mmCIF file of C-alpha atoms and ligand atoms in Angstrom:
data_model
loop_
_atom_site.group_PDB
_atom_site.id
_atom_site.type_symbol
_atom_site.label_atom_id
_atom_site.label_comp_id
_atom_site.label_asym_id
_atom_site.label_seq_id
_atom_site.Cartn_x
_atom_site.Cartn_y
_atom_site.Cartn_z
ATOM 1 C CA MET Y 167 -0.076 37.066 17.201
ATOM 2 C CA SER Y 168 -1.749 33.859 15.960
ATOM 3 C CA SER Y 169 -0.705 30.360 15.005
ATOM 4 C CA ASN Y 170 -2.283 27.169 13.729
ATOM 5 C CA PHE Y 171 -1.755 25.488 17.085
ATOM 6 C CA ARG Y 172 -4.954 24.088 18.563
ATOM 7 C CA ALA Y 173 -5.152 22.198 21.858
ATOM 8 C CA ALA Y 174 -6.273 18.622 21.197
ATOM 9 C CA ASN Y 175 -8.377 18.446 24.350
ATOM 10 C CA SER Y 176 -10.937 20.883 25.562
ATOM 11 C CA VAL Y 177 -13.304 20.064 28.405
ATOM 12 C CA ALA Y 178 -16.121 21.990 30.010
ATOM 13 C CA GLY Y 179 -19.173 21.173 32.044
ATOM 14 C CA ASP Y 180 -22.764 21.914 31.119
ATOM 15 C CA VAL Y 181 -25.859 23.124 32.940
ATOM 16 C CA ASP Y 182 -27.951 19.960 32.870
ATOM 17 C CA GLY Y 183 -28.798 19.353 36.500
ATOM 18 C CA THR Y 184 -30.889 16.229 35.943
ATOM 19 C CA GLY Y 185 -30.304 13.738 38.756
ATOM 20 C CA LEU Y 186 -27.930 15.981 40.720
ATOM 21 C CA ARG Y 187 -28.302 16.419 44.465
ATOM 22 C CA ILE Y 188 -27.692 20.019 45.436
ATOM 23 C CA GLY Y 189 -27.215 21.391 48.938
ATOM 24 C CA VAL Y 190 -27.931 25.045 49.604
ATOM 25 C CA VAL Y 191 -26.517 26.681 52.738
ATOM 26 C CA CYS Y 192 -28.143 29.986 53.541
ATOM 27 C CA GLY Y 193 -27.101 32.585 56.110
ATOM 28 C CA ARG Y 194 -29.949 34.017 58.203
ATOM 29 C CA PHE Y 195 -28.063 37.277 58.837
ATOM 30 C CA ASN Y 196 -29.460 39.865 56.402
ATOM 31 C CA ASP Y 197 -32.218 37.433 55.488
ATOM 32 C CA HIS Y 198 -34.066 40.181 53.600
ATOM 33 C CA ILE Y 199 -31.240 39.641 51.076
ATOM 34 C CA THR Y 200 -30.500 35.935 51.484
ATOM 35 C CA ASN Y 201 -34.158 35.019 50.942
ATOM 36 C CA ARG Y 202 -33.911 36.776 47.564
ATOM 37 C CA LEU Y 203 -30.750 34.801 46.773
ATOM 38 C CA LEU Y 204 -32.527 31.597 47.733
ATOM 39 C CA ALA Y 205 -35.466 32.453 45.476
ATOM 40 C CA GLY Y 206 -33.032 33.001 42.595
ATOM 41 C CA ALA Y 207 -31.280 29.713 43.382
ATOM 42 C CA GLU Y 208 -34.564 27.787 43.485
ATOM 43 C CA ASN Y 209 -35.606 29.308 40.188
ATOM 44 C CA ALA Y 210 -32.344 28.194 38.573
ATOM 45 C CA LEU Y 211 -32.601 24.714 40.091
ATOM 46 C CA ALA Y 212 -36.003 24.304 38.442
ATOM 47 C CA VAL Y 213 -34.828 25.739 35.109
ATOM 48 C CA HIS Y 214 -31.840 23.385 35.008
ATOM 49 C CA GLY Y 215 -33.774 20.222 35.797
ATOM 50 C CA VAL Y 216 -32.888 19.550 39.424
ATOM 51 C CA ALA Y 217 -35.695 17.724 41.259
ATOM 52 C CA GLU Y 218 -37.155 19.289 44.423
ATOM 53 C CA ALA Y 219 -36.534 16.010 46.259
ATOM 54 C CA ASP Y 220 -32.817 16.285 45.440
ATOM 55 C CA VAL Y 221 -32.378 19.702 47.083
ATOM 56 C CA THR Y 222 -31.574 20.274 50.748
ATOM 57 C CA VAL Y 223 -31.654 23.819 52.121
ATOM 58 C CA VAL Y 224 -29.802 24.413 55.383
ATOM 59 C CA TRP Y 225 -30.088 27.662 57.369
ATOM 60 C CA VAL Y 226 -27.196 28.875 59.528
ATOM 61 C CA PRO Y 227 -26.877 32.015 61.688
ATOM 62 C CA GLY Y 228 -24.525 33.905 59.372
ATOM 63 C CA ALA Y 229 -21.878 33.737 56.667
ATOM 64 C CA PHE Y 230 -19.219 32.711 59.169
ATOM 65 C CA GLU Y 231 -21.048 29.410 59.823
ATOM 66 C CA VAL Y 232 -21.645 28.590 56.158
ATOM 67 C CA PRO Y 233 -18.475 26.527 55.459
ATOM 68 C CA LEU Y 234 -19.043 24.133 58.371
ATOM 69 C CA ALA Y 235 -22.602 23.400 57.254
ATOM 70 C CA ALA Y 236 -21.374 22.838 53.689
ATOM 71 C CA LEU Y 237 -18.834 20.339 54.992
ATOM 72 C CA ALA Y 238 -21.502 18.510 57.002
ATOM 73 C CA LEU Y 239 -23.769 18.237 53.955
ATOM 74 C CA ILE Y 240 -20.938 16.709 51.952
ATOM 75 C CA GLU Y 241 -19.595 14.403 54.662
ATOM 76 C CA ASN Y 242 -23.066 13.024 55.295
ATOM 77 C CA GLY Y 243 -23.566 12.287 51.624
ATOM 78 C CA HIS Y 244 -26.361 14.763 50.955
ATOM 79 C CA ALA Y 245 -24.942 16.676 48.006
ATOM 80 C CA ASP Y 246 -23.023 16.454 44.737
ATOM 81 C CA ALA Y 247 -22.410 20.196 45.100
ATOM 82 C CA VAL Y 248 -23.198 22.879 47.639
ATOM 83 C CA VAL Y 249 -24.325 26.423 46.896
ATOM 84 C CA CYS Y 250 -23.479 28.841 49.699
ATOM 85 C CA LEU Y 251 -25.647 31.926 50.056
ATOM 86 C CA GLY Y 252 -25.031 34.857 52.367
ATOM 87 C CA ALA Y 253 -24.885 38.620 52.523
ATOM 88 C CA VAL Y 254 -22.078 40.516 54.203
ATOM 89 C CA ILE Y 255 -22.613 44.259 53.992
ATOM 90 C CA ARG Y 256 -19.694 46.513 54.916
ATOM 91 C CA GLY Y 257 -21.778 49.493 55.989
ATOM 92 C CA GLU Y 258 -23.461 47.433 58.670
ATOM 93 C CA THR Y 259 -20.539 45.780 60.396
ATOM 94 C CA SER Y 260 -17.157 46.549 61.834
ATOM 95 C CA HIS Y 261 -15.927 43.010 61.313
ATOM 96 C CA TYR Y 262 -16.909 42.768 57.634
ATOM 97 C CA ASP Y 263 -13.419 41.704 56.578
ATOM 98 C CA PHE Y 264 -13.255 38.868 59.084
ATOM 99 C CA VAL Y 265 -16.707 37.497 58.307
ATOM 100 C CA ALA Y 266 -16.401 37.800 54.521
ATOM 101 C CA GLY Y 267 -12.774 36.656 54.387
ATOM 102 C CA GLU Y 268 -13.215 33.658 56.645
ATOM 103 C CA CYS Y 269 -16.371 32.609 54.833
ATOM 104 C CA ALA Y 270 -14.575 32.678 51.480
ATOM 105 C CA ARG Y 271 -11.523 30.885 52.854
ATOM 106 C CA GLY Y 272 -13.662 28.249 54.538
ATOM 107 C CA ILE Y 273 -15.646 27.563 51.395
ATOM 108 C CA GLN Y 274 -12.505 27.139 49.323
ATOM 109 C CA ASP Y 275 -10.996 24.895 52.016
ATOM 110 C CA VAL Y 276 -14.070 22.645 51.988
ATOM 111 C CA GLN Y 277 -14.187 22.200 48.244
ATOM 112 C CA LEU Y 278 -10.455 21.533 47.975
ATOM 113 C CA ALA Y 279 -10.503 19.099 50.913
ATOM 114 C CA THR Y 280 -13.532 17.152 49.698
ATOM 115 C CA GLY Y 281 -13.295 17.468 45.906
ATOM 116 C CA VAL Y 282 -16.956 18.474 45.886
ATOM 117 C CA PRO Y 283 -17.860 21.823 44.310
ATOM 118 C CA VAL Y 284 -18.804 24.426 46.912
ATOM 119 C CA VAL Y 285 -19.905 27.667 45.310
ATOM 120 C CA PHE Y 286 -19.309 31.117 46.808
ATOM 121 C CA GLY Y 287 -22.715 32.709 46.372
ATOM 122 C CA VAL Y 288 -22.103 35.108 49.221
ATOM 123 C CA LEU Y 289 -22.592 38.783 48.490
ATOM 124 C CA THR Y 290 -19.880 41.028 49.901
ATOM 125 C CA THR Y 291 -20.998 44.574 49.263
ATOM 126 C CA GLU Y 292 -20.306 48.105 50.417
ATOM 127 C CA ASN Y 293 -23.951 48.888 51.106
ATOM 128 C CA LEU Y 294 -27.535 47.641 51.054
ATOM 129 C CA ASP Y 295 -28.293 49.025 47.594
ATOM 130 C CA GLN Y 296 -25.531 46.932 46.043
ATOM 131 C CA ALA Y 297 -26.815 43.841 47.863
ATOM 132 C CA LEU Y 298 -30.346 44.492 46.600
ATOM 133 C CA ALA Y 299 -29.058 44.912 43.037
ATOM 134 C CA ARG Y 300 -27.157 41.593 43.157
ATOM 135 C CA SER Y 301 -30.180 39.716 44.483
ATOM 136 C CA SER Y 302 -32.737 41.051 42.017
ATOM 137 C CA ASP Y 303 -34.746 39.375 39.275
ATOM 138 C CA GLU Y 304 -32.371 40.818 36.655
ATOM 139 C CA ASP Y 305 -29.102 39.979 38.409
ATOM 140 C CA ASN Y 306 -29.159 37.311 41.085
ATOM 141 C CA LYS Y 307 -26.078 35.737 42.636
ATOM 142 C CA GLY Y 308 -28.105 32.762 43.840
ATOM 143 C CA GLU Y 309 -29.199 31.951 40.317
ATOM 144 C CA GLU Y 310 -25.667 32.319 38.968
ATOM 145 C CA SER Y 311 -24.285 30.130 41.770
ATOM 146 C CA VAL Y 312 -26.581 27.236 40.886
ATOM 147 C CA ARG Y 313 -25.359 27.318 37.284
ATOM 148 C CA THR Y 314 -21.774 27.304 38.557
ATOM 149 C CA ALA Y 315 -22.466 24.325 40.817
ATOM 150 C CA ILE Y 316 -23.992 22.258 38.027
ATOM 151 C CA GLU Y 317 -21.243 23.212 35.602
ATOM 152 C CA MET Y 318 -18.544 22.174 38.068
ATOM 153 C CA VAL Y 319 -20.146 18.809 38.890
ATOM 154 C CA THR Y 320 -20.519 17.934 35.225
ATOM 155 C CA LEU Y 321 -16.992 19.155 34.476
ATOM 156 C CA LEU Y 322 -15.426 17.078 37.259
ATOM 157 C CA ARG Y 323 -17.351 14.012 36.116
ATOM 158 C CA ARG Y 324 -15.983 14.433 32.614
ATOM 159 C CA LEU Y 325 -12.457 14.916 33.849
ATOM 160 C CA GLY Y 326 -12.765 11.910 36.124
ATOM 161 C CA ASP Y 327 -14.192 9.362 33.752
ATOM 162 C CA ASP Y 328 -12.225 7.300 31.220
ATOM 163 C CA GLY Y 329 -12.457 9.988 28.606
ATOM 164 C CA ALA Y 330 -15.106 8.146 26.622
ATOM 165 C CA THR Y 331 -17.830 10.718 27.106
ATOM 166 C CA SER Y 332 -15.642 13.773 27.365
ATOM 167 C CA GLY Y 333 -13.591 13.035 24.250
ATOM 168 C CA LEU Y 334 -10.410 13.450 26.286
ATOM 169 C CA SER Y 335 -7.507 11.436 24.906
ATOM 170 C CA ARG Y 336 -4.900 9.990 27.217
HETATM 171 N N1 INI A 265 -23.037 37.581 59.054
HETATM 172 C C1 INI A 265 -23.442 37.756 57.799
HETATM 173 O O1 INI A 265 -23.821 36.776 57.138
HETATM 174 N N2 INI A 265 -23.443 38.990 57.246
HETATM 175 C C2 INI A 265 -23.031 40.097 57.943
HETATM 176 O O2 INI A 265 -23.052 41.219 57.373
HETATM 177 C C3 INI A 265 -22.620 39.937 59.276
HETATM 178 N N3 INI A 265 -22.219 41.074 60.055
HETATM 179 O O3 INI A 265 -22.533 42.202 59.654
HETATM 180 O O4 INI A 265 -21.643 40.939 61.110
HETATM 181 C C4 INI A 265 -22.625 38.634 59.830
HETATM 182 N N4 INI A 265 -22.230 38.420 61.101
HETATM 183 C C5 INI A 265 -22.514 37.210 61.822
HETATM 184 C C6 INI A 265 -21.474 36.115 61.576
HETATM 185 O O5 INI A 265 -21.626 35.561 60.288
HETATM 186 C C7 INI A 265 -21.640 34.984 62.573
HETATM 187 O O6 INI A 265 -22.917 34.436 62.488
HETATM 188 C C8 INI A 265 -21.380 35.416 64.020
HETATM 189 O O7 INI A 265 -20.175 36.139 64.151
HETATM 190 C C9 INI A 265 -21.312 34.191 64.959
HETATM 191 O O8 INI A 265 -20.221 33.337 64.612
#
C-alpha cells in the first residue's frame, strides 16, 4: 500500500555535542563492566565534540541508586542530559528484577518529570558473557547511550524553538 501523502513536518536531532553539558552516572556494582561502559561513553563524547570540562561523572553504589543521582545532577543545573551506566546480571543476583526494573522506572520518571533526557545505558543481561559483549570495543552500550543523549537534547531544542531552525511550520 502506498500513497502520495507526505508529512509536512519531520524533525530529528543530530549528534553534534558541541557546547552540551553531559552528566554520566555510573554504578560501581560490577565495575569490571561499568568501567568498560564508561570508556565507551568517554570515547563517544570526544568523537561527538563534547568538551571534557562539560562532563561530570558521578559514581553510585549500584543501579538502584542511579536515578536519584541523575535527578540531583539535573536539579543542580549540571547537565543538559544524563547518561546512566550500570550492569545488572541475572546470574549473579536473586533480586535482578527489582534492581533492573526499579532502575529503568526511576530513569524514565526522572526524564519525564524534568524534561531533561536521561538515557538508560544500563545493561540487563542473563550472564557475564552477554555483559562483556555489550561493553566491548565493537558493541558498547555506553557509546550508544551518549549518541542517544545528544540526539535527544538537539531534538528537544528543535521542537522547543520557534520552528525557525527546525523548519517546523505552525
Ligand atoms: N546493582 C547493580 O548495579 N547490578 C547488580 O547486578 C546488582 N545485584 O546483583 O544485586 C546490584 N545490586 C545493588 C543495588 O543496585 C543497590 O546498590 C543496593 O541494593 C543498595 O540499594
